[in-house]
Amino acid sequence: MNDTSTGVLLLVLLLLIMLSAFFSSSETSMMSLNRYRLKHLTKEGHKGAQRASSLLERPDRLLGTILVGNNIVNILAASIATVVAVQIWGDAGIAIATVALTVVVLIFGEITPKTLAALRPELIAFPASVVLAILQKLLYPVVWLCSAISGMLLRLVGVNPKDAGGDQLTTEELRTVVREAGVGITRTRQNMLLGILDLEKMTVDDIMVPRNEAIGIDLEDEMPVIINQLRASHHTRLPVYDGDINNIKGIVHMRAIARLLSRGDLTKEAVVNACKEPYFVPENTPLHTQLFNFQKQKRRIAIVVDEYGDVIGLVTLEDILEEIVGDFTTDMLLPSQDIHPQDDGSFVIEGGAAIRDINKQLQWKLPADGPKTLNGLITEQLESIPESPVCLTIGMYRLEILQTKDNMIKSVRVSARNSEARPAERGQAS
């Protein structure tokens, strides 16, 4: 052949290498698309996303189209490169063409386009979907035959090619997606979404107000005491009980109390009549279940009972919502009553303080998967109730028991150490 025909062959070879780059980048970009963003763009009416989504419904046919086209292009490129090399170098051109075309295809037809496609999948996939949709129709007989043979082989190993990869996420995977959202979701919204996911791991026991800290109206008190308690209360709903919280009569709303006060009809009997039937829930009820129960029952406060029917605490709708959106109450008295900062950087903490509240307020990481209170955590570590001052270490926290009374640790001095966490250790206070 003359020089002109060689030049034409080189131009055709260049075109084939470009087509090889197109097929390689198309394959990588289509497989690299974010499926959740693709669904969002599809619902928004993005044409490229709709085409790509349609092609990805049958990935076996999509890959068949790309691979058939890519193999045809590469085989033609190899044949033409061999002809050109033989024209120029004679028989030695066969070896030269093999080495040269391999390097060229690897760099310009595989590595570079696939890297670009992996980094910018939408930039490549959406325009390429137009060509791929046309090729899928033109090459349908070949693709169908290849897909049928491939499908038979896949079924032999128990794989159905019609089953596209599921996009379902587990809770932990969704939690990771939220954390990795970056600038797409603000920190506040991330915390709210994670709070919703964490509801499945928590129960009413984790957030309830223990019965010994519950505030309610005791009908055995004198009326002046009850009136002063009602006037000083910052709660909108209070449990009403007779002598013991296990003997609960109901839940009274402060709006009803205000009406009785305005008419001068506030008596114990009137308070009981104004009560709403108490709503009891079993301990260990998951928070996400209790949230739906509150919605279904049209309630905002529930009495938590154990397996014997004894009251162990109170839980409110507000408590659950705070686990999602964070604290939004204006009551700042409770933390200061339980946690007292000291000049040396340590904290004197009441034994009945909830571990979750301590961790939340002080940004600590005391173990919270066992006992719910500091008293319970210490007695679990010691396996006894100490009768004298004792020091112990839990993780990176040093605890010194200051007071024990009525079979319960009343106060503890706690400080966080800067050293690495060590296994729990016990010893007499010096």
C-alpha positions as a Markdown table, in Angstrom:
| # | Residue | x | y | z |
|---|---|---|---|---|
| 1 | Met | 0.0 | 0.0 | 0.0 |
| 2 | Asn | 1.1 | 3.6 | -0.6 |
| 3 | Asp | 1.7 | 6.3 | 2.0 |
| 4 | Thr | -1.8 | 7.6 | 1.7 |
| 5 | Ser | -3.4 | 4.3 | 2.6 |
| 6 | Thr | -1.0 | 4.0 | 5.6 |
| 7 | Gly | -2.1 | 7.5 | 6.7 |
| 8 | Val | -5.8 | 6.6 | 6.4 |
| 9 | Leu | -5.1 | 3.4 | 8.5 |
| 10 | Leu | -3.4 | 5.4 | 11.2 |
| 11 | Leu | -6.4 | 7.8 | 11.4 |
| 12 | Val | -8.8 | 4.8 | 11.6 |
| 13 | Leu | -6.5 | 3.4 | 14.3 |
| 14 | Leu | -6.6 | 6.7 | 16.3 |
| 15 | Leu | -10.4 | 6.6 | 16.0 |
| 16 | Leu | -10.6 | 3.1 | 17.3 |
| 17 | Ile | -8.4 | 3.9 | 20.3 |
| 18 | Met | -10.8 | 6.8 | 21.1 |
| 19 | Leu | -13.7 | 4.5 | 20.8 |
| 20 | Ser | -11.9 | 2.1 | 23.2 |
| 21 | Ala | -11.4 | 4.9 | 25.6 |
| 22 | Phe | -15.2 | 5.7 | 25.3 |
| 23 | Phe | -16.3 | 2.2 | 26.1 |
| 24 | Ser | -13.8 | 1.9 | 29.0 |
| 25 | Ser | -14.8 | 5.2 | 30.6 |
| 26 | Ser | -18.5 | 4.4 | 30.0 |
| 27 | Glu | -18.2 | 1.1 | 31.8 |
| 28 | Thr | -16.5 | 2.6 | 34.8 |
| 29 | Ser | -18.7 | 5.7 | 35.0 |
| 30 | Met | -21.9 | 3.8 | 34.8 |
| 31 | Met | -20.8 | 1.4 | 37.6 |
| 32 | Ser | -19.5 | 4.2 | 39.7 |
| 33 | Leu | -22.6 | 6.3 | 39.8 |
| 34 | Asn | -24.0 | 7.0 | 43.2 |
| 35 | Arg | -27.3 | 5.1 | 43.2 |
| 36 | Tyr | -29.0 | 7.3 | 45.7 |
| 37 | Arg | -28.1 | 10.5 | 43.9 |
| 38 | Leu | -29.1 | 8.8 | 40.7 |
| 39 | Lys | -32.5 | 8.1 | 42.1 |
| 40 | His | -32.9 | 11.6 | 43.3 |
| 41 | Leu | -31.9 | 13.1 | 39.9 |
| 42 | Thr | -34.3 | 10.7 | 38.2 |
| 43 | Lys | -37.2 | 11.9 | 40.3 |
| 44 | Glu | -36.2 | 15.5 | 39.6 |
| 45 | Gly | -36.6 | 14.8 | 35.9 |
| 46 | His | -32.9 | 14.8 | 34.8 |
| 47 | Lys | -32.8 | 13.2 | 31.4 |
| 48 | Gly | -29.3 | 11.8 | 31.6 |
| 49 | Ala | -30.1 | 10.3 | 35.0 |
| 50 | Gln | -33.2 | 8.7 | 33.7 |
| 51 | Arg | -31.4 | 7.2 | 30.7 |
| 52 | Ala | -28.6 | 5.9 | 33.0 |
| 53 | Ser | -31.1 | 4.5 | 35.5 |
| 54 | Ser | -33.0 | 2.7 | 32.7 |
| 55 | Leu | -29.7 | 1.1 | 31.5 |
| 56 | Leu | -28.7 | 0.1 | 35.0 |
| 57 | Glu | -32.0 | -1.8 | 35.5 |
| 58 | Arg | -30.4 | -4.7 | 33.5 |
| 59 | Pro | -26.6 | -4.4 | 34.2 |
| 60 | Asp | -26.0 | -7.7 | 32.4 |
| 61 | Arg | -27.2 | -6.2 | 29.1 |
| 62 | Leu | -25.5 | -2.9 | 29.7 |
| 63 | Leu | -22.1 | -4.6 | 30.4 |
| 64 | Gly | -22.8 | -6.9 | 27.4 |
| 65 | Thr | -23.2 | -3.9 | 25.1 |
| 66 | Ile | -20.1 | -2.2 | 26.4 |
| 67 | Leu | -17.9 | -5.3 | 26.3 |
| 68 | Val | -19.1 | -6.3 | 22.8 |
| 69 | Gly | -18.4 | -2.9 | 21.5 |
| 70 | Asn | -15.0 | -2.6 | 23.2 |
| 71 | Asn | -13.9 | -6.0 | 22.0 |
| 72 | Ile | -14.8 | -5.3 | 18.4 |
| 73 | Val | -12.9 | -2.0 | 18.6 |
| 74 | Asn | -9.8 | -3.5 | 20.2 |
| 75 | Ile | -9.7 | -6.5 | 17.8 |
| 76 | Leu | -10.0 | -4.1 | 14.8 |
| 77 | Ala | -7.4 | -1.8 | 16.3 |
| 78 | Ala | -5.0 | -4.8 | 16.7 |
| 79 | Ser | -5.6 | -5.9 | 13.1 |
| 80 | Ile | -5.0 | -2.4 | 11.7 |
| 81 | Ala | -2.0 | -1.8 | 13.9 |
| 82 | Thr | -0.4 | -5.0 | 12.6 |
| 83 | Val | -1.1 | -4.1 | 9.0 |
| 84 | Val | 0.5 | -0.7 | 9.4 |
| 85 | Ala | 3.5 | -2.0 | 11.3 |
| 86 | Val | 4.2 | -4.7 | 8.7 |
| 87 | Gln | 4.0 | -2.0 | 6.0 |
| 88 | Ile | 6.6 | 0.1 | 7.8 |
| 89 | Trp | 8.9 | -2.5 | 9.4 |
| 90 | Gly | 8.1 | -5.7 | 7.6 |
| 91 | Asp | 7.8 | -9.0 | 9.5 |
| 92 | Ala | 9.3 | -7.4 | 12.6 |
| 93 | Gly | 6.3 | -5.1 | 12.7 |
| 94 | Ile | 4.1 | -7.8 | 14.2 |
| 95 | Ala | 6.1 | -7.8 | 17.4 |
| 96 | Ile | 6.4 | -4.0 | 17.4 |
| 97 | Ala | 2.7 | -3.5 | 16.8 |
| 98 | Thr | 1.8 | -5.9 | 19.7 |
| 99 | Val | 4.0 | -4.1 | 22.2 |
| 100 | Ala | 3.2 | -0.6 | 21.0 |
| 101 | Leu | -0.6 | -1.1 | 20.8 |
| 102 | Thr | -0.6 | -2.7 | 24.3 |
| 103 | Val | 1.0 | 0.3 | 25.8 |
| 104 | Val | -1.1 | 2.8 | 23.9 |
| 105 | Val | -4.4 | 1.0 | 24.8 |
| 106 | Leu | -3.4 | 0.6 | 28.4 |
| 107 | Ile | -2.6 | 4.3 | 28.8 |
| 108 | Phe | -5.1 | 6.0 | 26.5 |
| 109 | Gly | -7.8 | 3.4 | 26.2 |
| 110 | Glu | -8.0 | 2.0 | 29.7 |
| 111 | Ile | -6.1 | 3.7 | 32.7 |
| 112 | Thr | -6.6 | 7.3 | 31.8 |
| 113 | Pro | -10.3 | 7.2 | 30.7 |
| 114 | Lys | -11.3 | 4.8 | 33.6 |
| 115 | Thr | -9.5 | 7.0 | 36.2 |
| 116 | Leu | -11.4 | 10.1 | 34.8 |
| 117 | Ala | -14.6 | 8.2 | 34.8 |
| 118 | Ala | -14.1 | 7.0 | 38.4 |
| 119 | Leu | -13.5 | 10.6 | 39.6 |
| 120 | Arg | -16.3 | 12.2 | 37.5 |
| 121 | Pro | -18.8 | 9.5 | 36.8 |
| 122 | Glu | -21.8 | 11.8 | 36.1 |
| 123 | Leu | -19.7 | 13.8 | 33.6 |
| 124 | Ile | -19.1 | 10.7 | 31.5 |
| 125 | Ala | -22.1 | 8.5 | 32.2 |
| 126 | Phe | -24.9 | 10.9 | 31.4 |
| 127 | Pro | -23.7 | 11.9 | 27.9 |
| 128 | Ala | -22.5 | 8.3 | 27.2 |
| 129 | Ser | -26.0 | 6.9 | 28.1 |
| 130 | Val | -27.3 | 8.4 | 24.8 |
| 131 | Val | -24.8 | 6.4 | 22.7 |
| 132 | Leu | -25.1 | 3.3 | 24.9 |
| 133 | Ala | -28.9 | 3.2 | 24.6 |
| 134 | Ile | -28.6 | 3.3 | 20.8 |
| 135 | Leu | -25.9 | 0.7 | 20.7 |
| 136 | Gln | -27.9 | -1.6 | 23.0 |
| 137 | Lys | -30.6 | -1.7 | 20.4 |
| 138 | Leu | -28.3 | -2.1 | 17.4 |
| 139 | Leu | -26.3 | -4.8 | 19.0 |
| 140 | Tyr | -29.3 | -6.5 | 20.7 |
| 141 | Pro | -29.0 | -9.9 | 18.9 |
| 142 | Val | -25.4 | -10.2 | 19.8 |
| 143 | Val | -25.8 | -8.9 | 23.3 |
| 144 | Trp | -28.8 | -11.1 | 23.9 |
| 145 | Leu | -26.9 | -14.2 | 22.7 |
| 146 | Cys | -23.9 | -13.4 | 24.9 |
| 147 | Ser | -26.1 | -12.5 | 27.8 |
| 148 | Ala | -28.1 | -15.7 | 27.5 |
| 149 | Ile | -24.9 | -17.9 | 27.5 |
| 150 | Ser | -23.5 | -15.8 | 30.4 |
| 151 | Gly | -26.8 | -16.1 | 32.3 |
| 152 | Met | -26.7 | -19.9 | 32.0 |
| 153 | Leu | -23.3 | -20.0 | 33.4 |
| 154 | Leu | -24.3 | -17.7 | 36.3 |
| 155 | Arg | -27.3 | -19.8 | 37.1 |
| 156 | Leu | -25.0 | -22.8 | 37.5 |
| 157 | Val | -23.4 | -21.0 | 40.5 |
| 158 | Gly | -26.8 | -19.8 | 41.9 |
| 159 | Val | -26.8 | -16.2 | 40.6 |
| 160 | Asn | -29.8 | -14.7 | 38.7 |
| 161 | Pro | -28.5 | -12.0 | 36.3 |
| 162 | Lys | -31.9 | -10.3 | 36.4 |
| 163 | Asp | -31.4 | -9.5 | 40.1 |
| 164 | Ala | -29.7 | -6.1 | 40.0 |
| 165 | Gly | -27.6 | -5.3 | 43.1 |
| 166 | Gly | -29.9 | -4.2 | 45.9 |
| 167 | Asp | -29.6 | -0.7 | 47.1 |
| 168 | Gln | -31.0 | -1.4 | 50.6 |
| 169 | Leu | -28.9 | -0.1 | 53.5 |
| 170 | Thr | -28.6 | -1.5 | 57.0 |
| 171 | Thr | -28.9 | 0.8 | 59.9 |
| 172 | Glu | -25.2 | 0.9 | 60.4 |
| 173 | Glu | -24.6 | 1.5 | 56.7 |
| 174 | Leu | -27.1 | 4.4 | 56.8 |
| 175 | Arg | -25.3 | 5.8 | 59.9 |
| 176 | Thr | -22.0 | 5.8 | 58.0 |
| 177 | Val | -23.7 | 7.5 | 55.0 |
| 178 | Val | -25.0 | 10.3 | 57.3 |
| 179 | Arg | -21.6 | 10.7 | 58.9 |
| 180 | Glu | -19.8 | 10.9 | 55.6 |
| 181 | Ala | -22.3 | 13.3 | 54.1 |
| 182 | Gly | -19.8 | 16.2 | 54.6 |
| 183 | Val | -21.0 | 19.6 | 53.6 |
| 184 | Gly | -24.2 | 18.1 | 52.1 |
| 185 | Ile | -25.7 | 18.0 | 55.6 |
| 186 | Thr | -24.9 | 20.4 | 58.5 |
| 187 | Arg | -23.6 | 19.0 | 61.8 |
| 188 | Thr | -26.9 | 19.8 | 63.5 |
| 189 | Arg | -28.9 | 17.8 | 61.0 |
| 190 | Gln | -26.4 | 15.0 | 61.1 |
| 191 | Asn | -26.9 | 14.7 | 64.8 |
| 192 | Met | -30.6 | 14.7 | 64.4 |
| 193 | Leu | -30.5 | 11.9 | 61.8 |
| 194 | Leu | -28.1 | 9.9 | 64.0 |
| 195 | Gly | -30.4 | 10.5 | 66.9 |
| 196 | Ile | -33.3 | 9.0 | 65.1 |
| 197 | Leu | -31.2 | 5.9 | 64.1 |
| 198 | Asp | -30.1 | 5.6 | 67.7 |
| 199 | Leu | -33.6 | 5.3 | 69.0 |
| 200 | Glu | -33.6 | 1.6 | 67.9 |
| 201 | Lys | -30.7 | 0.9 | 70.2 |
| 202 | Met | -32.2 | 2.6 | 73.3 |
| 203 | Thr | -35.1 | 1.8 | 75.6 |
| 204 | Val | -37.3 | 3.8 | 77.9 |
| 205 | Asp | -35.0 | 2.7 | 80.8 |
| 206 | Asp | -32.2 | 4.7 | 79.3 |
| 207 | Ile | -34.0 | 8.1 | 79.4 |
| 208 | Met | -36.7 | 7.7 | 82.1 |
| 209 | Val | -36.8 | 9.7 | 85.3 |
| 210 | Pro | -36.2 | 7.2 | 88.1 |
| 211 | Arg | -39.1 | 6.9 | 90.6 |
| 212 | Asn | -37.0 | 8.3 | 93.4 |
| 213 | Glu | -36.5 | 11.5 | 91.3 |
| 214 | Ala | -40.1 | 11.7 | 89.9 |
| 215 | Ile | -42.0 | 14.8 | 90.9 |
| 216 | Gly | -45.7 | 14.2 | 91.7 |
| 217 | Ile | -48.6 | 15.1 | 93.9 |
| 218 | Asp | -48.9 | 13.0 | 97.0 |
| 219 | Leu | -52.5 | 13.0 | 98.3 |
| 220 | Glu | -51.3 | 12.3 | 101.8 |
| 221 | Asp | -49.7 | 15.8 | 101.9 |
| 222 | Glu | -51.7 | 18.7 | 103.4 |
| 223 | Met | -53.4 | 21.0 | 100.9 |
| 224 | Pro | -51.1 | 24.0 | 101.6 |
| 225 | Val | -48.1 | 21.8 | 100.7 |
| 226 | Ile | -49.8 | 20.6 | 97.5 |
| 227 | Ile | -50.7 | 24.1 | 96.5 |
| 228 | Asn | -47.2 | 25.4 | 97.1 |
| 229 | Gln | -45.9 | 22.4 | 95.0 |
| 230 | Leu | -48.3 | 23.2 | 92.2 |
| 231 | Arg | -47.3 | 26.8 | 92.1 |
| 232 | Ala | -43.6 | 26.1 | 92.1 |
| 233 | Ser | -43.8 | 23.3 | 89.5 |
| 234 | His | -42.3 | 23.9 | 86.0 |
| 235 | His | -43.9 | 20.7 | 84.6 |
| 236 | Thr | -47.2 | 20.8 | 82.6 |
| 237 | Arg | -48.2 | 17.3 | 83.7 |
| 238 | Leu | -47.8 | 15.7 | 87.1 |
| 239 | Pro | -48.6 | 12.2 | 88.4 |
| 240 | Val | -51.0 | 12.0 | 91.3 |
| 241 | Tyr | -50.6 | 9.2 | 93.8 |
| 242 | Asp | -51.7 | 8.3 | 97.3 |
| 243 | Gly | -48.8 | 7.7 | 99.7 |
| 244 | Asp | -46.7 | 5.6 | 97.2 |
| 245 | Ile | -46.1 | 6.2 | 93.5 |
| 246 | Asn | -47.2 | 2.6 | 93.0 |
| 247 | Asn | -50.7 | 3.7 | 94.1 |
| 248 | Ile | -51.0 | 6.2 | 91.2 |
| 249 | Lys | -54.4 | 7.8 | 90.6 |
| 250 | Gly | -53.7 | 9.5 | 87.3 |
| 251 | Ile | -51.9 | 12.3 | 85.5 |
| 252 | Val | -53.1 | 15.9 | 86.0 |
| 253 | His | -52.5 | 18.7 | 83.6 |
| 254 | Met | -51.6 | 22.1 | 85.0 |
| 255 | Arg | -54.3 | 23.7 | 82.8 |
| 256 | Ala | -56.9 | 21.8 | 84.8 |
| 257 | Ile | -55.3 | 22.9 | 88.1 |
| 258 | Ala | -55.3 | 26.5 | 86.9 |
| 259 | Arg | -59.0 | 26.3 | 86.3 |
| 260 | Leu | -59.6 | 24.9 | 89.8 |
| 261 | Leu | -57.5 | 27.6 | 91.3 |
| 262 | Ser | -59.3 | 30.4 | 89.5 |
| 263 | Arg | -62.6 | 29.1 | 90.8 |
| 264 | Gly | -61.3 | 28.4 | 94.3 |
| 265 | Asp | -62.3 | 24.8 | 94.0 |
| 266 | Leu | -58.9 | 23.2 | 94.5 |
| 267 | Thr | -59.4 | 20.1 | 96.7 |
| 268 | Lys | -57.8 | 16.7 | 96.8 |
| 269 | Glu | -61.0 | 15.2 | 95.4 |
| 270 | Ala | -61.1 | 17.8 | 92.6 |
| 271 | Val | -57.5 | 17.1 | 91.7 |
| 272 | Val | -58.3 | 13.3 | 91.5 |
| 273 | Asn | -61.3 | 14.1 | 89.3 |
| 274 | Ala | -59.2 | 16.3 | 87.0 |
| 275 | Cys | -56.7 | 13.4 | 86.5 |
| 276 | Lys | -56.4 | 11.6 | 83.2 |
| 277 | Glu | -56.1 | 7.8 | 83.2 |
| 278 | Pro | -52.4 | 6.8 | 83.8 |
| 279 | Tyr | -50.7 | 5.3 | 80.8 |
| 280 | Phe | -48.4 | 2.5 | 81.7 |
| 281 | Val | -45.6 | 1.1 | 79.5 |
| 282 | Pro | -43.3 | -1.9 | 80.2 |
| 283 | Glu | -39.6 | -1.5 | 80.9 |
| 284 | Asn | -37.1 | -2.2 | 78.0 |
| 285 | Thr | -39.6 | -0.7 | 75.4 |
| 286 | Pro | -37.5 | 0.5 | 72.5 |
| 287 | Leu | -37.6 | 4.3 | 72.1 |
| 288 | His | -38.7 | 4.2 | 68.5 |
| 289 | Thr | -41.6 | 2.0 | 69.5 |
| 290 | Gln | -42.5 | 4.2 | 72.4 |
| 291 | Leu | -42.5 | 7.3 | 70.1 |
| 292 | Phe | -45.1 | 5.7 | 67.9 |
| 293 | Asn | -47.1 | 4.6 | 70.9 |
| 294 | Phe | -47.2 | 8.1 | 72.2 |
| 295 | Gln | -48.5 | 9.2 | 68.8 |
| 296 | Lys | -51.0 | 6.4 | 68.7 |
| 297 | Gln | -52.3 | 6.9 | 72.3 |
| 298 | Lys | -52.2 | 10.8 | 72.0 |
| 299 | Arg | -50.1 | 10.9 | 75.2 |
| 300 | Arg | -47.1 | 12.8 | 76.3 |
| 301 | Ile | -46.2 | 11.1 | 79.6 |
| 302 | Ala | -46.0 | 7.4 | 80.5 |
| 303 | Ile | -45.5 | 5.4 | 83.7 |
| 304 | Val | -42.7 | 2.8 | 83.3 |
| 305 | Val | -43.3 | -0.4 | 85.2 |
| 306 | Asp | -41.3 | -3.6 | 85.7 |
| 307 | Glu | -42.3 | -7.2 | 85.2 |
| 308 | Tyr | -44.1 | -7.2 | 88.6 |
| 309 | Gly | -46.1 | -4.1 | 87.8 |
| 310 | Asp | -44.1 | -1.8 | 90.1 |
| 311 | Val | -43.4 | 1.7 | 89.0 |
| 312 | Ile | -39.7 | 2.3 | 88.2 |
| 313 | Gly | -39.9 | 5.7 | 86.5 |
| 314 | Leu | -41.5 | 8.2 | 84.2 |
| 315 | Val | -40.8 | 8.9 | 80.5 |
| 316 | Thr | -42.2 | 11.7 | 78.4 |
| 317 | Leu | -42.5 | 12.6 | 74.8 |
| 318 | Glu | -40.1 | 15.5 | 75.4 |
| 319 | Asp | -37.4 | 13.1 | 76.7 |
| 320 | Ile | -37.5 | 11.1 | 73.4 |
| 321 | Leu | -37.5 | 14.2 | 71.2 |
| 322 | Glu | -34.5 | 15.5 | 73.1 |
| 323 | Glu | -32.7 | 12.4 | 72.0 |
| 324 | Ile | -33.2 | 13.5 | 68.4 |
| 325 | Val | -32.9 | 17.3 | 68.5 |
| 326 | Gly | -30.9 | 17.7 | 71.7 |
| 327 | Asp | -31.9 | 19.5 | 74.9 |
| 328 | Phe | -34.4 | 22.3 | 74.4 |
| 329 | Thr | -35.7 | 22.7 | 77.9 |
| 330 | Thr | -34.8 | 25.8 | 79.9 |
| 331 | Asp | -34.5 | 23.9 | 83.1 |
| 332 | Met | -30.8 | 24.0 | 84.0 |
| 333 | Leu | -31.2 | 23.0 | 87.7 |
| 334 | Leu | -31.0 | 19.3 | 87.4 |
| 335 | Pro | -27.4 | 19.0 | 86.1 |
| 336 | Ser | -26.1 | 21.4 | 88.7 |
| 337 | Gln | -27.8 | 19.4 | 91.4 |
| 338 | Asp | -26.1 | 16.2 | 90.4 |
| 339 | Ile | -22.7 | 17.4 | 89.1 |
| 340 | His | -20.6 | 19.9 | 91.1 |
| 341 | Pro | -17.3 | 21.1 | 89.5 |
| 342 | Gln | -14.3 | 21.5 | 91.8 |
| 343 | Asp | -11.4 | 24.0 | 91.7 |
| 344 | Asp | -8.9 | 21.2 | 91.0 |
| 345 | Gly | -10.7 | 20.1 | 87.8 |
| 346 | Ser | -12.5 | 17.2 | 89.3 |
| 347 | Phe | -16.3 | 16.8 | 89.8 |
| 348 | Val | -18.3 | 15.7 | 92.8 |
| 349 | Ile | -21.2 | 13.8 | 91.4 |
| 350 | Glu | -24.3 | 12.3 | 93.1 |
| 351 | Gly | -24.4 | 8.6 | 93.1 |
| 352 | Gly | -27.9 | 8.6 | 91.6 |
| 353 | Ala | -26.9 | 10.6 | 88.6 |
| 354 | Ala | -27.5 | 8.9 | 85.3 |
| 355 | Ile | -24.4 | 7.9 | 83.4 |
| 356 | Arg | -25.8 | 9.1 | 80.1 |
| 357 | Asp | -26.4 | 12.6 | 81.6 |
| 358 | Ile | -22.9 | 12.7 | 83.0 |
| 359 | Asn | -21.4 | 11.7 | 79.6 |
| 360 | Lys | -23.6 | 14.2 | 77.8 |
| 361 | Gln | -22.8 | 17.2 | 80.1 |
| 362 | Leu | -19.1 | 16.5 | 80.6 |
| 363 | Gln | -18.4 | 14.9 | 77.2 |
| 364 | Trp | -17.1 | 11.8 | 78.9 |
| 365 | Lys | -17.2 | 8.2 | 77.9 |
| 366 | Leu | -18.2 | 6.3 | 81.0 |
| 367 | Pro | -19.6 | 2.8 | 80.2 |
| 368 | Ala | -23.3 | 3.2 | 79.6 |
| 369 | Asp | -24.2 | -0.2 | 78.3 |
| 370 | Gly | -24.7 | -1.7 | 81.7 |
| 371 | Pro | -25.9 | 0.0 | 84.9 |
| 372 | Lys | -27.8 | 3.3 | 84.3 |
| 373 | Thr | -26.5 | 5.3 | 87.3 |
| 374 | Leu | -23.1 | 6.1 | 88.7 |
| 375 | Asn | -23.9 | 4.2 | 91.9 |
| 376 | Gly | -24.8 | 1.1 | 89.8 |
| 377 | Leu | -21.6 | 1.3 | 87.8 |
| 378 | Ile | -19.4 | 1.5 | 90.9 |
| 379 | Thr | -21.1 | -1.3 | 92.8 |
| 380 | Glu | -20.9 | -3.5 | 89.6 |
| 381 | Gln | -17.1 | -2.8 | 89.5 |
| 382 | Leu | -16.6 | -3.4 | 93.2 |
| 383 | Glu | -19.1 | -6.3 | 93.4 |
| 384 | Ser | -20.1 | -5.0 | 96.8 |
| 385 | Ile | -21.3 | -1.8 | 98.6 |
| 386 | Pro | -18.3 | -0.2 | 100.1 |
| 387 | Glu | -18.4 | 0.7 | 103.8 |
| 388 | Ser | -15.4 | 3.0 | 103.8 |
| 389 | Pro | -13.9 | 5.5 | 101.3 |
| 390 | Val | -12.6 | 3.6 | 98.2 |
| 391 | Cys | -10.8 | 4.7 | 95.1 |
| 392 | Leu | -11.1 | 2.9 | 91.8 |
| 393 | Thr | -10.3 | 3.5 | 88.1 |
| 394 | Ile | -12.7 | 2.8 | 85.3 |
| 395 | Gly | -11.1 | 3.3 | 81.9 |
| 396 | Met | -9.5 | 6.8 | 82.0 |
| 397 | Tyr | -11.6 | 8.0 | 84.9 |
| 398 | Arg | -10.5 | 8.0 | 88.6 |
| 399 | Leu | -13.3 | 7.7 | 91.1 |
| 400 | Glu | -13.2 | 8.3 | 94.8 |
| 401 | Ile | -16.2 | 7.4 | 96.9 |
| 402 | Leu | -16.9 | 10.2 | 99.4 |
| 403 | Gln | -20.1 | 9.1 | 101.1 |
| 404 | Thr | -22.1 | 5.9 | 101.4 |
| 405 | Lys | -25.6 | 5.8 | 103.1 |
| 406 | Asp | -28.6 | 3.6 | 103.1 |
| 407 | Asn | -26.9 | 0.9 | 101.0 |
| 408 | Met | -26.2 | 3.4 | 98.3 |
| 409 | Ile | -23.2 | 5.5 | 97.2 |
| 410 | Lys | -24.3 | 9.1 | 97.7 |
| 411 | Ser | -21.4 | 11.1 | 96.3 |
| 412 | Val | -18.3 | 10.4 | 94.3 |
| 413 | Arg | -15.3 | 12.6 | 93.3 |
| 414 | Val | -14.5 | 11.8 | 89.6 |
| 415 | Ser | -11.6 | 13.1 | 87.5 |
| 416 | Ala | -10.6 | 12.3 | 83.9 |
| 417 | Arg | -7.0 | 11.2 | 83.5 |
| 418 | Asn | -4.8 | 12.1 | 80.5 |
| 419 | Ser | -3.1 | 8.8 | 80.4 |
| 420 | Glu | -4.3 | 5.8 | 78.4 |
| 421 | Ala | -7.3 | 3.9 | 79.7 |
| 422 | Arg | -6.4 | 0.9 | 81.9 |
| 423 | Pro | -8.5 | -2.0 | 83.1 |
| 424 | Ala | -10.6 | -1.2 | 86.2 |
| 425 | Glu | -8.6 | -1.3 | 89.4 |
| 426 | Arg | -9.6 | -1.0 | 93.1 |
| 427 | Gly | -7.8 | 0.2 | 96.2 |
| 428 | Gln | -8.2 | 1.9 | 99.6 |
| 429 | Ala | -8.3 | 5.6 | 99.5 |
| 430 | Ser | -5.2 | 7.1 | 101.0 |
